[in-house]
CSV table of C-alpha atoms and ligand atoms in Angstrom, one decimal:
chain,number,residue,atom,x,y,z
A,1,MET,CA,12.7,-10.4,-24.0
A,2,ILE,CA,12.8,-12.1,-20.3
A,3,ASN,CA,10.4,-10.5,-18.4
A,4,ALA,CA,9.2,-10.5,-14.6
A,5,LEU,CA,6.9,-13.6,-13.6
A,6,LYS,CA,3.0,-12.9,-14.0
A,7,GLY,CA,1.6,-11.2,-10.6
A,8,MET,CA,5.8,-10.5,-9.5
A,9,LYS,CA,6.5,-6.8,-10.1
A,10,ASP,CA,10.1,-4.0,-9.6
A,11,ILE,CA,9.5,-1.7,-7.6
A,12,GLU,CA,11.0,1.1,-8.1
A,13,GLY,CA,10.9,5.3,-9.2
A,14,LYS,CA,7.9,6.7,-7.7
A,15,GLN,CA,6.3,3.3,-6.1
A,16,ALA,CA,9.7,2.8,-4.2
A,17,PHE,CA,9.7,6.6,-3.0
A,18,TYR,CA,6.1,5.3,-1.3
A,19,TYR,CA,7.4,1.6,-0.5
A,20,THR,CA,10.6,3.1,1.8
A,21,LYS,CA,7.9,5.9,3.3
A,22,ILE,CA,5.5,2.8,4.3
A,23,ILE,CA,8.4,1.4,6.0
A,24,LYS,CA,10.0,3.9,7.7
A,25,ILE,CA,6.6,5.0,9.1
A,26,CYS,CA,5.6,1.6,10.0
A,27,GLU,CA,9.6,1.0,11.9
A,28,GLU,CA,9.1,4.3,14.0
A,29,VAL,CA,5.8,3.7,15.3
A,30,ALA,CA,6.3,-0.1,15.6
A,31,GLN,CA,9.4,1.2,17.8
A,32,ASN,CA,7.1,3.8,19.8
A,33,TYR,CA,5.3,0.3,20.7
A,34,GLY,CA,8.1,-1.2,22.0
A,35,PHE,CA,8.7,-3.8,19.0
A,36,SER,CA,11.9,-4.8,17.3
A,37,PHE,CA,13.2,-5.9,14.3
A,38,ILE,CA,12.8,-10.2,13.4
A,39,ASN,CA,14.4,-11.1,9.9
A,40,THR,CA,13.0,-14.9,9.3
A,41,PRO,CA,13.7,-17.1,5.9
A,42,HIS,CA,11.5,-16.9,3.0
A,43,LEU,CA,12.3,-20.6,2.3
A,44,GLU,CA,10.6,-22.5,5.2
A,45,LEU,CA,9.2,-26.2,5.7
A,46,SER,CA,5.7,-26.5,3.7
A,47,LYS,CA,4.4,-28.3,7.0
A,48,LEU,CA,5.2,-25.1,9.4
A,49,PHE,CA,2.4,-23.7,7.0
A,50,LYS,CA,-0.3,-26.4,6.6
A,51,ARG,CA,0.0,-26.9,10.6
A,52,SER,CA,-0.6,-23.1,11.1
A,53,VAL,CA,-2.5,-21.5,8.5
A,54,GLY,CA,-4.3,-24.8,7.8
A,55,GLU,CA,-5.5,-27.6,5.3
A,56,SER,CA,-8.9,-25.2,4.9
A,57,SER,CA,-7.8,-22.0,3.8
A,58,ASP,CA,-7.0,-20.5,-0.1
A,59,ILE,CA,-3.5,-20.3,1.2
A,60,VAL,CA,-2.4,-23.7,1.4
A,61,GLY,CA,-5.3,-25.5,-0.3
A,62,LYS,CA,-4.4,-23.6,-3.7
A,63,GLU,CA,-1.6,-20.6,-3.5
A,64,MET,CA,1.5,-21.9,-2.1
A,65,TYR,CA,4.9,-22.0,-3.8
A,66,GLU,CA,6.1,-25.2,-3.4
A,67,PHE,CA,8.5,-27.6,-4.3
A,68,ILE,CA,11.4,-30.2,-3.2
A,69,ASP,CA,14.9,-28.5,-2.8
A,70,LYS,CA,17.9,-30.8,-3.2
A,71,GLY,CA,18.0,-32.5,-0.1
A,72,GLY,CA,14.4,-33.9,-0.1
A,73,ASN,CA,12.3,-31.7,2.2
A,74,GLU,CA,9.3,-30.2,1.2
A,75,VAL,CA,9.7,-26.5,1.3
A,76,CYS,CA,7.8,-23.5,0.0
A,77,LEU,CA,8.3,-19.6,-0.2
A,78,ARG,CA,6.5,-18.2,2.8
A,79,PRO,CA,3.2,-16.7,1.8
A,80,GLU,CA,2.9,-14.7,5.3
A,81,GLY,CA,5.0,-13.4,8.5
A,82,THR,CA,3.3,-14.9,11.6
A,83,ALA,CA,4.0,-19.1,11.1
A,84,SER,CA,7.7,-18.0,10.4
A,85,ALA,CA,7.5,-15.7,13.9
A,86,VAL,CA,5.9,-18.2,16.1
A,87,ARG,CA,8.6,-21.1,14.7
A,88,SER,CA,11.4,-18.6,15.9
A,89,TYR,CA,10.1,-17.9,19.2
A,90,ILE,CA,9.9,-21.7,19.8
A,91,GLU,CA,13.1,-23.0,17.8
A,92,HIS,CA,14.8,-20.1,20.0
A,93,LYS,CA,12.9,-21.9,23.5
A,94,MET,CA,11.3,-18.4,24.3
A,95,ASP,CA,7.9,-20.5,24.6
A,96,LYS,CA,9.3,-22.6,27.6
A,97,SER,CA,9.1,-19.1,30.2
A,98,GLY,CA,6.7,-17.3,27.9
A,99,SER,CA,8.9,-14.9,26.6
A,100,VAL,CA,7.2,-11.7,26.0
A,101,LYS,CA,8.6,-10.8,22.9
A,102,ARG,CA,7.3,-8.0,20.9
A,103,TRP,CA,9.0,-8.5,17.1
A,104,PHE,CA,8.6,-6.4,13.7
A,105,TYR,CA,9.4,-7.4,10.2
A,106,HIS,CA,8.8,-6.9,6.5
A,107,GLY,CA,9.7,-8.0,3.3
A,108,SER,CA,8.4,-10.6,0.3
A,109,MET,CA,5.3,-13.0,0.8
A,110,PHE,CA,3.9,-15.3,-2.3
A,111,ARG,CA,1.1,-16.8,-2.7
A,112,TYR,CA,0.0,-18.0,-6.5
A,113,GLU,CA,-3.6,-15.7,-6.7
A,114,ARG,CA,-5.4,-14.7,-10.0
A,115,PRO,CA,-3.4,-10.9,-9.9
A,116,GLN,CA,-5.1,-7.6,-10.4
A,117,LYS,CA,-4.9,-4.4,-9.0
A,118,GLY,CA,-3.3,-4.7,-5.4
A,119,ARG,CA,-3.0,-8.4,-5.8
A,120,LEU,CA,0.7,-9.7,-6.4
A,121,ARG,CA,2.3,-13.2,-6.1
A,122,GLU,CA,4.8,-12.1,-5.0
A,123,PHE,CA,4.1,-9.2,-2.0
A,124,HIS,CA,5.6,-7.1,0.6
A,125,GLN,CA,4.2,-6.7,4.2
A,126,PHE,CA,4.9,-5.0,7.5
A,127,GLY,CA,3.9,-6.9,10.2
A,128,VAL,CA,3.7,-7.4,14.0
A,129,GLU,CA,4.1,-10.2,16.4
A,130,SER,CA,3.6,-9.9,19.7
A,131,PHE,CA,4.2,-12.7,22.3
A,132,GLY,CA,3.6,-13.6,26.0
A,133,THR,CA,0.7,-11.3,27.0
A,134,ALA,CA,-3.1,-12.6,27.2
A,135,SER,CA,-4.4,-9.0,27.6
A,136,VAL,CA,-6.9,-7.7,25.4
A,137,TYR,CA,-4.9,-4.5,25.4
A,138,GLU,CA,-2.4,-5.7,23.9
A,139,ASP,CA,-4.6,-6.3,20.8
A,140,ALA,CA,-6.3,-3.0,21.3
A,141,SER,CA,-2.6,-1.3,21.2
A,142,LEU,CA,-2.0,-3.2,17.8
A,143,ILE,CA,-5.3,-2.0,16.3
A,144,LEU,CA,-4.3,1.8,17.4
A,145,MET,CA,-1.1,1.3,16.2
A,146,LEU,CA,-2.0,0.6,12.6
A,147,ILE,CA,-4.4,3.9,13.0
A,148,GLU,CA,-1.1,5.7,13.9
A,149,ILE,CA,0.1,4.4,10.7
A,150,PHE,CA,-2.3,4.9,8.2
A,151,ARG,CA,-2.7,8.7,10.1
A,152,ARG,CA,0.7,9.5,9.3
A,153,LEU,CA,0.5,8.0,5.7
A,154,LYS,CA,-2.8,9.7,5.4
A,155,ILE,CA,-4.7,6.7,4.5
A,156,LYS,CA,-8.7,6.4,5.2
A,157,PHE,CA,-9.9,2.9,6.2
A,158,SER,CA,-12.9,1.3,7.9
A,159,LEU,CA,-12.2,-1.1,10.6
A,160,VAL,CA,-13.9,-4.5,11.3
A,161,ILE,CA,-13.8,-6.4,14.3
A,162,ASN,CA,-15.3,-10.0,15.8
A,163,SER,CA,-14.1,-12.5,17.9
A,164,LEU,CA,-13.2,-16.0,17.0
A,165,GLY,CA,-13.8,-17.7,20.1
A,166,CYS,CA,-11.8,-20.3,21.8
A,167,PRO,CA,-11.7,-23.4,22.4
A,168,LEU,CA,-14.2,-23.6,25.1
A,169,CYS,CA,-16.6,-22.0,22.9
A,170,LEU,CA,-15.9,-22.3,19.9
A,171,PRO,CA,-16.6,-26.6,19.1
A,172,SER,CA,-19.8,-26.1,20.1
A,173,TYR,CA,-20.7,-23.4,17.3
A,174,LYS,CA,-19.1,-25.3,15.2
A,175,LYS,CA,-20.9,-28.5,15.9
A,176,ASP,CA,-24.4,-26.0,15.2
A,177,LEU,CA,-23.0,-24.4,12.4
A,178,VAL,CA,-22.4,-27.9,10.6
A,179,GLU,CA,-26.1,-28.7,11.6
A,180,PHE,CA,-27.3,-25.8,9.9
A,181,LEU,CA,-24.9,-26.6,6.3
A,182,GLU,CA,-26.3,-30.2,6.4
A,183,ARG,CA,-29.5,-29.2,5.9
A,184,GLN,CA,-28.2,-26.9,2.9
A,185,GLU,CA,-27.5,-27.8,-0.7
A,186,GLY,CA,-25.9,-25.9,-3.4
A,187,PHE,CA,-22.6,-24.5,-1.8
A,188,CYS,CA,-19.9,-24.0,-4.2
A,189,GLU,CA,-16.5,-26.4,-4.2
A,190,ASP,CA,-14.6,-24.7,-2.1
A,191,CYS,CA,-17.5,-25.0,0.9
A,192,LEU,CA,-17.7,-28.3,0.8
A,193,ARG,CA,-14.4,-28.5,1.2
A,194,ARG,CA,-14.4,-25.5,4.0
A,195,LYS,CA,-17.5,-27.9,5.4
A,196,ILE,CA,-14.9,-30.5,6.3
A,197,LEU,CA,-11.6,-29.0,7.4
A,198,ASN,CA,-12.7,-25.8,8.9
A,199,PRO,CA,-16.8,-25.0,8.2
A,200,ILE,CA,-16.3,-21.0,9.8
A,201,ARG,CA,-14.3,-20.4,6.8
A,202,ILE,CA,-17.8,-21.1,5.1
A,203,LEU,CA,-19.1,-17.8,6.3
A,204,ASP,CA,-16.5,-15.8,4.4
A,205,CYS,CA,-17.0,-17.6,1.3
A,206,LYS,CA,-17.4,-14.5,-1.4
A,207,ASN,CA,-20.0,-16.6,-3.7
A,208,THR,CA,-23.2,-14.6,-3.8
A,209,HIS,CA,-24.8,-18.2,-4.0
A,210,CYS,CA,-23.1,-19.5,-1.2
A,211,GLN,CA,-24.1,-16.0,1.0
A,212,ASN,CA,-27.9,-16.3,0.2
A,213,LEU,CA,-27.8,-19.5,1.4
A,214,LEU,CA,-26.0,-18.5,5.0
A,215,GLN,CA,-28.3,-15.9,5.5
A,216,ASN,CA,-30.0,-18.0,8.7
A,217,ALA,CA,-27.1,-19.3,9.5
A,218,PRO,CA,-26.1,-19.3,13.0
A,219,LEU,CA,-23.4,-17.2,14.4
A,220,LEU,CA,-20.2,-17.2,16.6
A,221,GLY,CA,-21.0,-14.2,18.4
A,222,GLN,CA,-24.4,-15.7,20.4
A,223,LYS,CA,-21.9,-18.5,21.8
A,224,LEU,CA,-19.1,-16.6,23.0
A,225,CYS,CA,-17.7,-17.9,26.5
A,226,PRO,CA,-17.9,-15.6,29.4
A,227,SER,CA,-14.1,-14.8,29.0
A,228,CYS,CA,-14.3,-14.3,25.4
A,229,GLN,CA,-17.5,-12.1,25.3
A,230,ARG,CA,-15.5,-10.2,28.3
A,231,ASP,CA,-12.6,-9.6,26.6
A,232,PHE,CA,-14.2,-8.9,23.4
A,233,THR,CA,-16.4,-6.1,24.9
A,234,LEU,CA,-12.9,-4.9,26.9
A,235,LEU,CA,-11.7,-4.7,23.3
A,236,GLN,CA,-14.8,-2.1,21.6
A,237,THR,CA,-14.9,-0.2,25.1
A,238,CYS,CA,-11.0,0.7,24.5
A,239,LEU,CA,-11.5,1.1,21.1
A,240,ARG,CA,-14.4,3.7,21.6
A,241,GLU,CA,-12.5,5.4,24.6
A,242,ASN,CA,-9.5,5.9,22.0
A,243,GLY,CA,-11.7,7.7,19.5
A,244,VAL,CA,-11.4,4.9,17.6
A,245,GLU,CA,-14.8,4.0,14.7
A,246,PHE,CA,-15.4,0.4,14.2
A,247,THR,CA,-17.9,-2.1,12.7
A,248,LEU,CA,-18.8,-5.4,14.1
A,249,ASP,CA,-18.9,-8.2,11.5
A,250,ASP,CA,-20.0,-11.6,12.6
A,251,ARG,CA,-18.8,-13.1,9.4
A,252,LEU,CA,-14.8,-11.9,9.6
A,253,VAL,CA,-13.8,-14.9,9.9
A,254,ARG,CA,-9.9,-14.2,8.0
A,255,GLY,CA,-8.7,-16.3,6.0
A,256,LEU,CA,-6.1,-18.1,8.0
A,257,ASP,CA,-7.2,-21.0,10.6
A,258,TYR,CA,-4.6,-19.7,13.5
A,259,TYR,CA,-7.0,-16.9,15.1
A,260,SER,CA,-9.0,-17.4,18.2
A,261,LYS,CA,-11.0,-14.3,20.1
A,262,SER,CA,-10.0,-10.7,18.4
A,263,ALA,CA,-9.8,-10.9,14.8
A,264,PHE,CA,-10.0,-7.2,12.7
A,265,GLU,CA,-9.4,-5.7,9.2
A,266,PHE,CA,-8.7,-2.3,7.8
A,267,ILE,CA,-10.8,-2.0,4.7
A,268,SER,CA,-10.1,0.9,2.1
A,269,ASP,CA,-12.6,1.2,-0.4
A,270,GLU,CA,-9.9,3.3,-2.8
A,271,ILE,CA,-8.1,0.2,-4.8
A,272,GLY,CA,-11.4,-0.4,-6.7
A,273,ALA,CA,-13.1,-3.0,-4.7
A,274,LYS,CA,-13.1,-2.9,-0.9
A,275,ALA,CA,-9.9,-4.2,-0.2
A,276,ALA,CA,-8.2,-5.3,2.9
A,277,ILE,CA,-5.3,-3.1,3.5
A,278,ALA,CA,-4.7,-5.2,6.9
A,279,GLY,CA,-5.5,-7.7,9.0
A,280,GLY,CA,-4.7,-9.7,12.1
A,281,GLY,CA,-5.7,-11.1,15.4
A,282,ARG,CA,-5.1,-13.2,18.1
A,283,TYR,CA,-3.7,-16.5,17.9
A,284,ASP,CA,-3.1,-18.5,21.6
A,285,ARG,CA,-3.2,-21.6,20.0
A,286,LEU,CA,-0.9,-22.0,17.4
A,287,ILE,CA,2.4,-21.7,19.8
A,288,GLU,CA,1.1,-25.1,20.6
A,289,TYR,CA,-0.7,-26.5,17.4
A,290,LEU,CA,3.8,-25.5,16.0
A,291,GLY,CA,5.4,-28.0,19.0
A,292,GLY,CA,6.1,-25.1,21.8
A,293,LYS,CA,4.2,-25.1,25.0
A,294,SER,CA,1.0,-23.5,25.0
A,295,GLY,CA,1.4,-19.2,25.4
A,296,TYR,CA,-0.1,-16.1,24.0
A,297,GLY,CA,0.5,-14.9,20.5
A,298,VAL,CA,-1.3,-11.4,18.5
A,299,GLY,CA,-0.7,-9.7,15.8
A,300,PHE,CA,-1.4,-8.2,12.4
A,301,ALA,CA,0.1,-7.5,8.8
A,302,LEU,CA,-0.6,-4.4,6.3
A,303,GLY,CA,0.0,-4.7,2.4
A,304,ILE,CA,2.9,-2.5,1.6
A,305,GLU,CA,1.6,-2.6,-2.4
A,306,ARG,CA,-2.4,-2.0,-1.4
A,307,LEU,CA,-0.9,1.3,0.5
A,308,ILE,CA,1.5,2.0,-2.8
A,309,VAL,CA,-1.5,1.8,-4.8
A,310,ILE,CA,-3.5,4.2,-2.6
A,311,LEU,CA,-0.7,6.4,-2.1
A,312,GLU,CA,-0.1,6.5,-5.8
A,313,GLN,CA,-4.1,8.0,-6.5
A,314,LYS,CA,-3.7,10.9,-4.2
A,315,GLU,CA,-0.4,12.3,-5.9
A,316,GLU,CA,0.7,13.9,-3.4
A,317,ALA,CA,3.7,16.6,-4.1
A,318,GLN,CA,6.7,14.5,-3.8
A,319,GLU,CA,8.8,16.9,-1.2
A,320,ARG,CA,12.1,18.6,-3.0
A,321,GLU,CA,15.3,17.0,-1.2
A,322,GLY,CA,19.3,16.8,-1.7
A,323,ILE,CA,21.4,18.4,-3.5
A,324,TYR,CA,22.1,18.6,-7.4
A,325,LEU,CA,25.9,19.0,-8.4
A,326,CYS,CA,27.3,20.0,-11.8
A,327,ALA,CA,29.9,21.5,-13.9
A,328,LEU,CA,29.5,23.2,-17.1
A,329,ASP,CA,33.1,22.0,-17.9
A,330,GLU,CA,34.3,18.3,-17.7
A,331,THR,CA,37.7,19.0,-15.9
A,332,TYR,CA,35.9,20.6,-12.9
A,333,VAL,CA,34.5,17.2,-12.2
A,334,SER,CA,37.2,15.9,-10.1
A,335,ASN,CA,36.9,18.8,-7.6
A,336,LEU,CA,33.4,18.9,-7.3
A,337,LEU,CA,33.6,15.0,-6.5
A,338,GLN,CA,36.1,15.7,-3.1
A,339,ILE,CA,33.0,18.6,-2.3
A,340,SER,CA,30.6,16.3,-2.6
A,341,THR,CA,32.7,13.6,-0.9
A,342,LYS,CA,32.6,16.0,2.4
A,343,LEU,CA,28.7,16.9,1.9
A,344,ARG,CA,28.0,12.9,1.7
A,345,LYS,CA,28.7,12.6,5.3
A,346,ASN,CA,25.5,13.7,6.1
A,347,ARG,CA,23.9,14.9,2.7
A,348,LYS,CA,22.0,13.6,0.1
A,349,VAL,CA,24.1,14.5,-3.2
A,350,PHE,CA,23.5,14.0,-6.8
A,351,LEU,CA,26.9,14.3,-8.5
A,352,SER,CA,26.3,14.6,-12.4
A,353,TYR,CA,29.7,13.5,-13.8
A,354,GLU,CA,29.3,15.1,-17.6
A,355,ALA,CA,29.7,19.0,-18.7
A,356,LYS,CA,26.5,20.0,-19.9
A,357,LYS,CA,24.5,23.9,-20.6
A,358,LEU,CA,23.1,25.1,-17.7
A,359,ALA,CA,19.9,25.1,-18.5
A,360,LYS,CA,19.8,21.0,-19.2
A,361,HIS,CA,21.6,20.4,-15.6
A,362,LEU,CA,18.4,22.5,-14.0
A,363,SER,CA,15.9,20.5,-15.7
A,364,ASN,CA,18.3,16.9,-14.5
A,365,ALA,CA,17.8,18.7,-11.3
A,366,ASP,CA,14.0,18.8,-11.7
A,367,SER,CA,13.3,15.9,-12.5
A,368,ILE,CA,15.0,13.9,-9.9
A,369,ASN,CA,13.5,16.6,-7.0
A,370,ALA,CA,16.7,17.9,-5.6
A,371,GLU,CA,16.4,21.2,-3.7
A,372,ILE,CA,19.9,22.7,-3.8
A,373,PHE,CA,21.1,23.2,-7.3
A,374,LEU,CA,25.0,23.8,-7.3
A,375,CYS,CA,27.1,24.4,-11.1
A,376,MET,CA,30.8,25.4,-11.5
A,377,GLY,CA,31.7,27.0,-14.6
A,378,GLU,CA,34.2,28.8,-15.6
A,379,ASN,CA,33.8,31.9,-13.2
A,380,GLU,CA,32.8,29.8,-10.4
A,381,ALA,CA,35.9,27.7,-10.9
A,382,LYS,CA,38.2,30.9,-11.1
A,383,ASN,CA,36.8,32.7,-7.3
A,384,GLU,CA,36.7,29.4,-6.2
A,385,SER,CA,32.9,29.6,-5.6
A,386,LEU,CA,29.4,27.6,-7.1
A,387,PHE,CA,26.2,29.1,-8.6
A,388,TYR,CA,24.0,28.3,-6.6
A,389,LYS,CA,19.7,27.4,-6.7
A,390,ASN,CA,17.3,26.8,-4.5
A,391,LEU,CA,15.0,25.1,-6.2
A,392,ASN,CA,12.1,25.7,-3.9
A,393,THR,CA,12.4,28.9,-3.0
A,394,LYS,CA,13.9,29.9,-6.7
A,395,GLU,CA,16.5,32.1,-4.7
A,396,GLU,CA,20.2,32.4,-6.8
A,397,LYS,CA,23.4,33.5,-5.5
A,398,GLN,CA,27.5,33.3,-6.1
A,399,ILE,CA,28.5,31.6,-3.2
A,400,LEU,CA,31.7,30.4,-2.0
A,401,ILE,CA,33.2,26.9,-1.5
A,402,SER,CA,34.4,27.7,1.9
A,403,THR,CA,31.3,29.2,2.9
A,404,LEU,CA,29.0,26.2,1.2
A,405,GLU,CA,28.1,24.7,4.9
A,406,GLN,CA,25.8,27.5,6.0
A,407,TYR,CA,23.5,28.2,2.8
A,408,LEU,CA,22.3,24.0,2.9
B,1,LIG,P1,-3.6,-11.9,5.9
B,1,LIG,O1,-5.3,-10.8,5.9
B,1,LIG,O2,-3.5,-12.7,5.0
B,1,LIG,O3,-2.9,-11.6,7.1
B,1,LIG,O4,-2.5,-10.1,5.4
B,1,LIG,C1,-2.1,-9.5,5.2
B,1,LIG,C2,-1.9,-8.1,4.1
B,1,LIG,O5,-1.6,-8.7,3.4
B,1,LIG,C3,-3.6,-7.9,3.5
B,1,LIG,O6,-4.6,-7.5,4.7
B,1,LIG,C4,-3.2,-7.3,2.1
B,1,LIG,O7,-3.4,-6.0,2.5
B,1,LIG,C5,-2.0,-7.9,2.0
B,1,LIG,N1,-2.2,-8.8,1.0
B,1,LIG,C6,-2.8,-10.3,1.1
B,1,LIG,N2,-2.2,-10.8,0.1
B,1,LIG,C7,-2.3,-9.9,-1.2
B,1,LIG,C8,-2.0,-10.2,-2.3
B,1,LIG,N3,-1.9,-11.3,-3.2
B,1,LIG,N4,-1.1,-9.1,-2.9
B,1,LIG,C9,-1.0,-7.9,-2.3
B,1,LIG,N5,-1.0,-7.6,-0.9
B,1,LIG,C10,-1.8,-8.6,-0.1
B,1,LIG,C11,-1.3,-12.2,7.5
B,1,LIG,O8,-1.2,-12.6,6.3
B,1,LIG,C12,-1.2,-12.8,8.5
B,1,LIG,N6,-0.1,-13.7,8.5
B,1,LIG,C13,-1.3,-11.4,9.6
B,1,LIG,C14,-1.6,-11.7,10.6
B,1,LIG,C15,-0.1,-11.2,11.5
B,1,LIG,N7,-2.0,-12.0,12.0
B,1,LIG,C16,-1.6,-12.1,13.1
B,1,LIG,N8,-0.9,-12.0,12.9
């Protein structure tokens, strides 16, 4: 038997139903906010993520699926979508004029993590990236967009926000933090690595011993420059004006190194331990880091599998849809094929090719959640009619094929 790899899963059945529902809602909301679709390759040069997500991150440090391709290039399966969108923005020279671009994307991301509920090695994100807009109203809009997505999906969340500063205020904060860290002993190996590569990532360590050591660490919130302070205050005002509840968390640094200014996470406690269902923020410096002309970028991504876990737990009754078309005798099937071809121009039709007893067909129709049941038996074939049953209302009748449309 050949099974799927650990941490990689087929999405089918009910999960597939939720998957497509999530994508549909996300796409609709993103389009309402002026975003358009972009698709970037699954495979990119490894250095794209090393330079952007950063060497201090777990993603680059431990989790990338990397290999040398036949041309000798060091490549990897994308662990996230932001770096690829920035690469594309620069590659198509949009950075030169600072073009405003608003993209959304969805697809597989790959991280070699320890699999558990809601944490996979191949998982799917829906994300958006907005380029060319410095205004903090854009940051607020992205948060409101996520809230609209979760409202439509009926998913509860708590929102946490922070400001990660900018090149004006971050370096002096980092200096203070490193001085503080030098005075402490006993950090885990990951933190020792982060201390050299990007000390603020230590704030985010999940190890309780490290968290204890950090209790009196200096906090960036007290060191923000006037511009970061102003934007962060305005972001909070916008959220309050729109009735959004949130908490401030000085320790929210996100697991990727490219952020500056706004950072946010949406947390759910419906996946076992508290888990992030979406995260994002501003990454103005990233375009320059990746060789482009300095500009502005802000975005988010949500984890589709994590939302599926929540929706599955809610077990909402799936709405019935579509038509189940069947026959009691196989000789009628070619006639039904013609009927279904017409109906399929604008309706979902499941056509059964096999003759079965009425009760068996009805139970099949029920199991695929069809709304309308149509069956041809001997009498119906003679009268050019069909037996009709609405599986929601249970109404039953004989209808002429020529008048079918008015009953669907
Ligand atoms: P991230 O926080 O690494 O951000 O991932 C975003 C979301 O993807 C998480 O909140 C989580 O729901 C989901 N996720 C992450 N890892 C896994 C996993 N192993 N299994 C299942 N779901 C997972 C980013 O990726 C950034 N690119 C977001 C962004 C866009 N920032 C700016 N623009």
